Short mmCIF file of C-alpha atoms in Angstrom, two decimals:
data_model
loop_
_atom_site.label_atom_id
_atom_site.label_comp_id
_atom_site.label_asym_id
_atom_site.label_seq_id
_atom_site.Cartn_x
_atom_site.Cartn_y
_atom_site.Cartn_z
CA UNK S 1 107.07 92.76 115.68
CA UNK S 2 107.23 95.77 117.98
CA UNK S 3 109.21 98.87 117.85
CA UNK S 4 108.72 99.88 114.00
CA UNK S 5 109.10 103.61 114.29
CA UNK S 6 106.56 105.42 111.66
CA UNK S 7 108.93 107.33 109.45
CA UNK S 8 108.26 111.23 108.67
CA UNK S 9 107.30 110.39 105.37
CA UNK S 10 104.88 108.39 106.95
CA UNK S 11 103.46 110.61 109.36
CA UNK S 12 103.07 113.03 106.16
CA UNK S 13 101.01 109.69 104.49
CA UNK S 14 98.85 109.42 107.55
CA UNK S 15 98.34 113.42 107.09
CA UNK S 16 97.01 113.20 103.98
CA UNK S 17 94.93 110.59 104.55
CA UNK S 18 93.46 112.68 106.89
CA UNK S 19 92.85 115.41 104.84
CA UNK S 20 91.38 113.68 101.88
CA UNK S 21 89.13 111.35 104.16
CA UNK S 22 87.76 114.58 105.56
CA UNK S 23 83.87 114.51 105.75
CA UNK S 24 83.70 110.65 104.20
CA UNK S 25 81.24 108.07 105.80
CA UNK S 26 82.78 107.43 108.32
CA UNK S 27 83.21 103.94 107.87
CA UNK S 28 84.47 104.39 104.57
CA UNK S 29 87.30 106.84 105.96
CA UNK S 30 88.05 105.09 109.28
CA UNK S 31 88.89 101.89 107.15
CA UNK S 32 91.00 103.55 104.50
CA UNK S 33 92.75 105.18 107.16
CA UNK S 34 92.84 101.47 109.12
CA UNK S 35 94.41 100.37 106.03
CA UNK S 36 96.77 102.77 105.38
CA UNK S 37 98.30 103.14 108.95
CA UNK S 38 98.77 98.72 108.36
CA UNK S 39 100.39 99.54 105.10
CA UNK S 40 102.73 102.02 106.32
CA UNK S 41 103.24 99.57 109.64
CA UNK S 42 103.97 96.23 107.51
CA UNK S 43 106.06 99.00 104.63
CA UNK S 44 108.45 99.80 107.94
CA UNK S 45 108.54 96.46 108.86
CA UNK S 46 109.42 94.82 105.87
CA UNK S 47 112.50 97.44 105.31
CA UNK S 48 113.89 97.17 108.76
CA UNK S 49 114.15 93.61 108.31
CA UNK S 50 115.54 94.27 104.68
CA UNK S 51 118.03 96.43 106.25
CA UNK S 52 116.66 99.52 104.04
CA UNK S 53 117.71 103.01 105.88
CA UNK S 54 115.53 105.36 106.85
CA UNK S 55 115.78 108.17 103.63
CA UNK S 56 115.54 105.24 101.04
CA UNK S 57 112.20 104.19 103.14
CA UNK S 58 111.07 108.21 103.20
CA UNK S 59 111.61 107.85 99.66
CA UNK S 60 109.52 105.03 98.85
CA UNK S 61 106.63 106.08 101.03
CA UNK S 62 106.61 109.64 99.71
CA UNK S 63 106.79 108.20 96.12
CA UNK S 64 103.64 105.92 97.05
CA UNK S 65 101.89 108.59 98.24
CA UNK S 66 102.39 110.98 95.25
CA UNK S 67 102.06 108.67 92.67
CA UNK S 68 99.04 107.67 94.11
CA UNK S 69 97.33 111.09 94.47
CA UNK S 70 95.00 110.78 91.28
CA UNK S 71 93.41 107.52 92.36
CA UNK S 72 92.79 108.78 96.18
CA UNK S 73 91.14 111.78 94.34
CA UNK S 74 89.19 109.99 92.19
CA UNK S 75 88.39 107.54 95.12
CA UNK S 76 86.69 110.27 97.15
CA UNK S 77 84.97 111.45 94.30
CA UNK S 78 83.80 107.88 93.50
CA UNK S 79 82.02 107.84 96.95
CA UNK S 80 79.59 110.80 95.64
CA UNK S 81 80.31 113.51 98.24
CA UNK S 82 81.29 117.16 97.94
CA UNK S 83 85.00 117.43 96.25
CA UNK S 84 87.62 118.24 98.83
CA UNK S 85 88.79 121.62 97.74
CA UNK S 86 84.78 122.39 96.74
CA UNK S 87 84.27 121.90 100.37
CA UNK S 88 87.34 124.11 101.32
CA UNK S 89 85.98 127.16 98.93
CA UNK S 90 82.37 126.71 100.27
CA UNK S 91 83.58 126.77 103.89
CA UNK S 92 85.82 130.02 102.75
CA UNK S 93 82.76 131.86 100.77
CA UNK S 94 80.37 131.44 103.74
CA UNK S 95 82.40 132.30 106.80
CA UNK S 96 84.07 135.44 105.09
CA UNK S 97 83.21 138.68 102.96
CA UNK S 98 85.13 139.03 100.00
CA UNK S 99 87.76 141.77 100.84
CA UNK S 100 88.81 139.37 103.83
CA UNK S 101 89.30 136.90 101.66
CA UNK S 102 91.41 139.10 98.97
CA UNK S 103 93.32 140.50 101.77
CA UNK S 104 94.13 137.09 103.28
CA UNK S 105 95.11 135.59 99.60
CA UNK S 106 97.52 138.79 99.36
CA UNK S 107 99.19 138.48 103.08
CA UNK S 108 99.46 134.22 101.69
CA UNK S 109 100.49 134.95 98.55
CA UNK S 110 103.39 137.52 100.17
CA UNK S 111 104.44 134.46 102.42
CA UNK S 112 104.51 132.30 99.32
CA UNK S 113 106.87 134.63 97.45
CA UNK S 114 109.14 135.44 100.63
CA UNK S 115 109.53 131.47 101.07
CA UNK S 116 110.18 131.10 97.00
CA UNK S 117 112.99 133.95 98.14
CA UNK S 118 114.81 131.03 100.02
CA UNK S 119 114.89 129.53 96.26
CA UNK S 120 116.87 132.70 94.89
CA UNK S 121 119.04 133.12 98.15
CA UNK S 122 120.09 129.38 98.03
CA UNK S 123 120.60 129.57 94.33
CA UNK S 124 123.18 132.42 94.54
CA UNK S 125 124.65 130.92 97.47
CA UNK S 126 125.28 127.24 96.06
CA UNK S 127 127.20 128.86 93.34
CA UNK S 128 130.08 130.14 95.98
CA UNK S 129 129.46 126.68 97.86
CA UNK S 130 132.29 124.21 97.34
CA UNK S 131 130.01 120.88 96.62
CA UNK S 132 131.76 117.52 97.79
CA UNK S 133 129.28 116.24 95.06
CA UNK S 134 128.32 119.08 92.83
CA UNK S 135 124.32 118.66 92.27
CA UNK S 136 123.04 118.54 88.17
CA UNK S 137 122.67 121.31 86.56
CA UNK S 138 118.81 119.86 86.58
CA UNK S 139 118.45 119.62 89.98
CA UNK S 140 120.04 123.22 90.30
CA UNK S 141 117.39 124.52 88.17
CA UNK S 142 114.78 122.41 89.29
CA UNK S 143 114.79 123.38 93.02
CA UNK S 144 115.78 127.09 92.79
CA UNK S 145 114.56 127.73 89.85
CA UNK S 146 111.62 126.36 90.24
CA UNK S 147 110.18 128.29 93.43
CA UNK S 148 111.39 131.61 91.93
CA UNK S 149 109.77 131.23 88.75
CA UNK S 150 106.18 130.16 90.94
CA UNK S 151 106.68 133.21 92.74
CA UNK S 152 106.54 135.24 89.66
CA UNK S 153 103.92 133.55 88.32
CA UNK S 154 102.45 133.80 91.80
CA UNK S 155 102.43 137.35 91.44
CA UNK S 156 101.50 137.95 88.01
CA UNK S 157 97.81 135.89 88.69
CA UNK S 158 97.11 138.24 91.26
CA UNK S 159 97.78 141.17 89.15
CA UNK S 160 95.98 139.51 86.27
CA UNK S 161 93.10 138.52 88.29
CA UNK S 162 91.34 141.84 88.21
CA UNK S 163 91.58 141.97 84.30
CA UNK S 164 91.07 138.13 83.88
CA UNK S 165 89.74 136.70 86.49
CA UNK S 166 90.15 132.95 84.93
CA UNK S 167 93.92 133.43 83.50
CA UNK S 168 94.30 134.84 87.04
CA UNK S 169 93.57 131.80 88.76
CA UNK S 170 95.16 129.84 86.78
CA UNK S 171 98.41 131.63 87.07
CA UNK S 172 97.72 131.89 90.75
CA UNK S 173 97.21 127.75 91.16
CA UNK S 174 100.56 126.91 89.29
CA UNK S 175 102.45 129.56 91.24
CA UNK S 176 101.14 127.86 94.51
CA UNK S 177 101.78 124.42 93.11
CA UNK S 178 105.22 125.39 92.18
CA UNK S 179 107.38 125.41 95.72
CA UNK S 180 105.95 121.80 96.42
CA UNK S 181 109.17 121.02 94.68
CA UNK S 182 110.47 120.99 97.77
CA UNK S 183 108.66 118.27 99.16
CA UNK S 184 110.45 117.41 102.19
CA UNK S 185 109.03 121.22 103.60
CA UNK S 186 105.20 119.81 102.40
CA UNK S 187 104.12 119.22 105.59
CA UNK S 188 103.93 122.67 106.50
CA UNK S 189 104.14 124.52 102.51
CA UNK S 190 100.73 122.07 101.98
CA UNK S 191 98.38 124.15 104.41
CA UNK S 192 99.45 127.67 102.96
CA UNK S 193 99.26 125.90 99.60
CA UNK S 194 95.68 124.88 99.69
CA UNK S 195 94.35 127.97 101.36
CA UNK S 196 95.76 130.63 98.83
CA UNK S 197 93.99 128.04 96.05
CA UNK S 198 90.86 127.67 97.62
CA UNK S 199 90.99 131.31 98.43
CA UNK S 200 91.64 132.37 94.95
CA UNK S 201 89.13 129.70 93.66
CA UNK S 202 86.52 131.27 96.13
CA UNK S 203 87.06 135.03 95.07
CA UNK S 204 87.37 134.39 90.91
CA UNK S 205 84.02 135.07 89.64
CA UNK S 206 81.76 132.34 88.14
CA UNK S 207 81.49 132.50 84.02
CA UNK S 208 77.84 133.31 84.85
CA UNK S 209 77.88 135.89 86.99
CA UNK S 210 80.65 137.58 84.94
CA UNK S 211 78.74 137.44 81.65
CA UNK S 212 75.81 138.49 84.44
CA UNK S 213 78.90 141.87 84.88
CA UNK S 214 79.14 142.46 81.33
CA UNK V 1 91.71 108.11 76.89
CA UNK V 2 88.11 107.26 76.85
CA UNK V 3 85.93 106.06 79.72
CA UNK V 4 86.37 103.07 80.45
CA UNK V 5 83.32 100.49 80.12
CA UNK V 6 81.10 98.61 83.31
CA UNK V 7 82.50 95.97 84.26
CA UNK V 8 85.81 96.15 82.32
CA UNK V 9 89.12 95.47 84.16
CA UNK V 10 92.02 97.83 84.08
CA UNK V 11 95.35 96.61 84.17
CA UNK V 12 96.19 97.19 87.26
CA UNK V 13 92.63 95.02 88.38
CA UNK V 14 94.30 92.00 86.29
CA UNK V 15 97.65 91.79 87.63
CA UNK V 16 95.83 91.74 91.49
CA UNK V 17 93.57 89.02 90.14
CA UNK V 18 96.22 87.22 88.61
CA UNK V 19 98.18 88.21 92.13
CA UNK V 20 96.00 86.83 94.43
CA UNK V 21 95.22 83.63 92.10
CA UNK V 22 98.89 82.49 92.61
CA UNK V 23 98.94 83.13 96.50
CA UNK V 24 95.31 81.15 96.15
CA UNK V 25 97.11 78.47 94.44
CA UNK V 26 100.02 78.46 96.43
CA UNK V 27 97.99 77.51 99.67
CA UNK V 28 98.01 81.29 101.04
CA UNK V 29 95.08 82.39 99.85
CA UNK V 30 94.54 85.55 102.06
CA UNK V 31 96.60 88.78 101.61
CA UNK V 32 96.78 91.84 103.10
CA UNK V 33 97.41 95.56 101.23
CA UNK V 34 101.26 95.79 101.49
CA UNK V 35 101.80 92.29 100.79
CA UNK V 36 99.78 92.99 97.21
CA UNK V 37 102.22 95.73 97.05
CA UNK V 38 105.49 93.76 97.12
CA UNK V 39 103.78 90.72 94.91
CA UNK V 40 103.39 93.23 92.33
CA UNK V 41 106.41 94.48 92.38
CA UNK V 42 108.15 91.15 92.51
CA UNK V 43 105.97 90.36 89.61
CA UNK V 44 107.25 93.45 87.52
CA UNK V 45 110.88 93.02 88.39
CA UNK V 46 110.87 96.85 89.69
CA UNK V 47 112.17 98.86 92.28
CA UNK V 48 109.42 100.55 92.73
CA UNK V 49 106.23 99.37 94.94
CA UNK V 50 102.87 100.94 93.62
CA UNK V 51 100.86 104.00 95.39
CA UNK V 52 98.96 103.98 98.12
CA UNK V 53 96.00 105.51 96.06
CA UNK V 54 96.25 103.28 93.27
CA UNK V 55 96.59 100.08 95.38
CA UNK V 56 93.36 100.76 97.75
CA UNK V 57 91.10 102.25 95.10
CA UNK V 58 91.52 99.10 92.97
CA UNK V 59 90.92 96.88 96.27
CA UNK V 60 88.16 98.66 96.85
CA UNK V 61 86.40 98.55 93.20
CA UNK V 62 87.56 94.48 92.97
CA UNK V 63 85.66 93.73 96.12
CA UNK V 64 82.40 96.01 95.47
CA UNK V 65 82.67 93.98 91.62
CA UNK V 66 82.07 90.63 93.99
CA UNK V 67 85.71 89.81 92.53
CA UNK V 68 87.68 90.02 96.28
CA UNK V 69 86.02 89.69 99.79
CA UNK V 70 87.64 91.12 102.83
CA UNK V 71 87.74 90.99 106.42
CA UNK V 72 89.88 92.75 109.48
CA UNK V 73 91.56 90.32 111.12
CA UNK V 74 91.26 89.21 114.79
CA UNK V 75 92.62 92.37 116.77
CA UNK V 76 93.78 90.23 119.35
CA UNK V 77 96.23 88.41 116.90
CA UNK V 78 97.22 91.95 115.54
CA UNK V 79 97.94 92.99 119.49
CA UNK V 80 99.80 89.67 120.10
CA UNK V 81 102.02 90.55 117.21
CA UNK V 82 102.01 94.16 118.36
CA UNK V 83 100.75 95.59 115.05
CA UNK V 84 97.78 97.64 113.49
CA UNK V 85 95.23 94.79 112.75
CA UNK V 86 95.41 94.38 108.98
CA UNK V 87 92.78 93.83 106.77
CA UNK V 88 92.98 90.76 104.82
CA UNK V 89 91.52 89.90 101.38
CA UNK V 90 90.50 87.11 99.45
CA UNK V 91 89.50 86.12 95.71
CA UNK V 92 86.29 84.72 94.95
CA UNK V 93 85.16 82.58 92.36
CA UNK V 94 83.62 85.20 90.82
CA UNK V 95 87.42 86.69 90.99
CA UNK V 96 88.65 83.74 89.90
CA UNK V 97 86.66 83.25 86.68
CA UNK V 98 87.40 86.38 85.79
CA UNK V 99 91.14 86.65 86.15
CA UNK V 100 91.33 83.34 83.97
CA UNK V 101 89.52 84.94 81.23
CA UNK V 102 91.69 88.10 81.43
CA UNK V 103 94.53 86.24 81.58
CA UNK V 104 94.15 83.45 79.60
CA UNK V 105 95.54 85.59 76.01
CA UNK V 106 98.62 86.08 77.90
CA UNK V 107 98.99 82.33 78.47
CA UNK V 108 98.59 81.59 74.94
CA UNK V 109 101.72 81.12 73.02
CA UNK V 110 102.99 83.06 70.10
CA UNK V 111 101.69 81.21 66.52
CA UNK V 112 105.17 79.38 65.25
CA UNK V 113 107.07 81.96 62.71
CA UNK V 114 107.45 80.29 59.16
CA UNK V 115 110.40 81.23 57.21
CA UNK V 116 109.16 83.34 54.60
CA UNK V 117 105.85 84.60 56.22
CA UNK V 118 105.94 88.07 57.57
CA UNK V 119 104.70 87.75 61.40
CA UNK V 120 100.82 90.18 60.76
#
């Protein structure tokens, strides 16, 4: 069978692959990958010839990949190397003092909250729009409501940090986490995502070294 | 949920098993990742075909437990057919002893309900 186009949902799976791959034997990693770029391949395959369209296969691909997230996590950890985002932080902490980092996690963090602005702008506007099929009340909520909320508590971890550094970062993850609701915009939210939480991870202070403080 | 013992099969582990005994018994013995996928959800009766993540990693842990084996496939064939070369996976005895005796509770039927005894 030739011709199967790899879907963007696809191209999205074959990103993340990628990412959580990164640094694996690399036997181990080119064989997952191997795998998953057959999966994906025979997934295609199989709709085109069920005559599924293209957003019902997005759908199913992106719902493989998310549901699946745990177990590729807990896969890499299995094969005893350095956790993914542990790498990320170390990589941070060495190559950069700690005002670069705060100042880069605040410049993020400001792109974070003028993106989650879409959310409010969108929100106001859909209430003028005339729907041919008006959206749930749910959904409403759940995709402008969402970002704007994570944008607050975006900004109320950084203001916390200072005071408490681990309620901070806390505060500071879930606001991050937050405008993945929009997951068909992932491929590009996803990098600013896991920088601002591995930057934020990297500049909280360790329980030691605060009790160390105080 | 606690840890879950050495050796011990999740459900997930079973239903491949019990998966790839069928296709075994069916004269097709070898299967590849996606075609797992849609067995299992044929098997379920869902829409819905299980993740990536969830698929692989309990591949992976069957065939280090000596339960699957696995080989890539002849890339030529997979160029003929003008597809990635899939990697192809069979059970084992070892597999197949094991999926029995995980299975074999299901395959028992219910005790006969007496009129007058509660079912325990």
């Amino acid at each position: 069978m030739t011709g199967t186009r790899t879907p963007i949902a696809g191209r999205l799976c074959q990103g993340w692959v990628r990412f959580y791959t990164w640094k694996l034997p690399d036997a181990d990693a080119r064989r997952r990958r191997e795998e998953i770029e057959s999966d994906l391949f025979e997934h295609a395959n199989d709709a085109q010839l069920a005559g599924v369209g293209e957003q019902r296969l997005n759908a199913e691909i992106l719902a493989r990949v998310l549901v699946g997230v745990p177990a590729d996590l807990s896969w890499r950890r299995a094969s005893r190397q350095e956790p993914l985002m542990r790498l990320a932080v170390g990589g941070i902490a060495m190559s950069m003092s700690k005002s670069t980092q705060h100042r880069i996690l605040y410049w993020l963090s400001g792109l974070i909250v003028l993106y989650c602005s879409i959310g409010l702008v969108s929100g106001i506007a859909s209430i003028f729009v005339d729907w041919d099929e008006e959206p749930s009340v749910a959904a409403k909520i759940f995709f402008f409501g969402v970002p704007v909320v994570s944008a607050i508590t975006l900004v109320a971890g950084l203001v916390t940090q200072s005071r408490d550094p681990r309620r901070g970062l806390a505060l500071v993850i879930a606001g991050a986490v937050g405008p993945a609701v929009w997951f068909w915009m992932l491929p590009f939210y996803a990098p600013v995502m896991i920088a601002v939480i591995a930057l934020a991870v990297s500049v909280t202070p360790r329980k030691s070294s605060q009790a160390a403080i105080t | 949920m606690g840890r879950r013992k050495k050796g011990e099969l999740i459900a997930i582990e079973v239903e491949i098993l019990g998966k790839a005994l069928e296709l075994s018994a069916g004269g097709g013995p070898e299967f590849h990742g996606f075609r797992m996928a849609r067995e299992l959800r044929e098997g379920d009766g869902s829409d819905a075909l299980i993740g990536h993540g969830t698929l692989y990693k309990a591949l992976s842990r069957l065939e280090t437990a000596g339960m699957l084996e696995s080989s890539w496939e002849d890339p030529d064939a997979a160029t003929e057919a003008g597809r990635p070369r899939r990697r192809l996976y069979r059970i084992t005895s070892d597999g197949r002893l094991a999926a029995v005796a995980a299975l074999e509770p299901r395959l028992v039927p219910d005790p006969p309900w007496h009129p007058g005894i509660e079912p325990a």
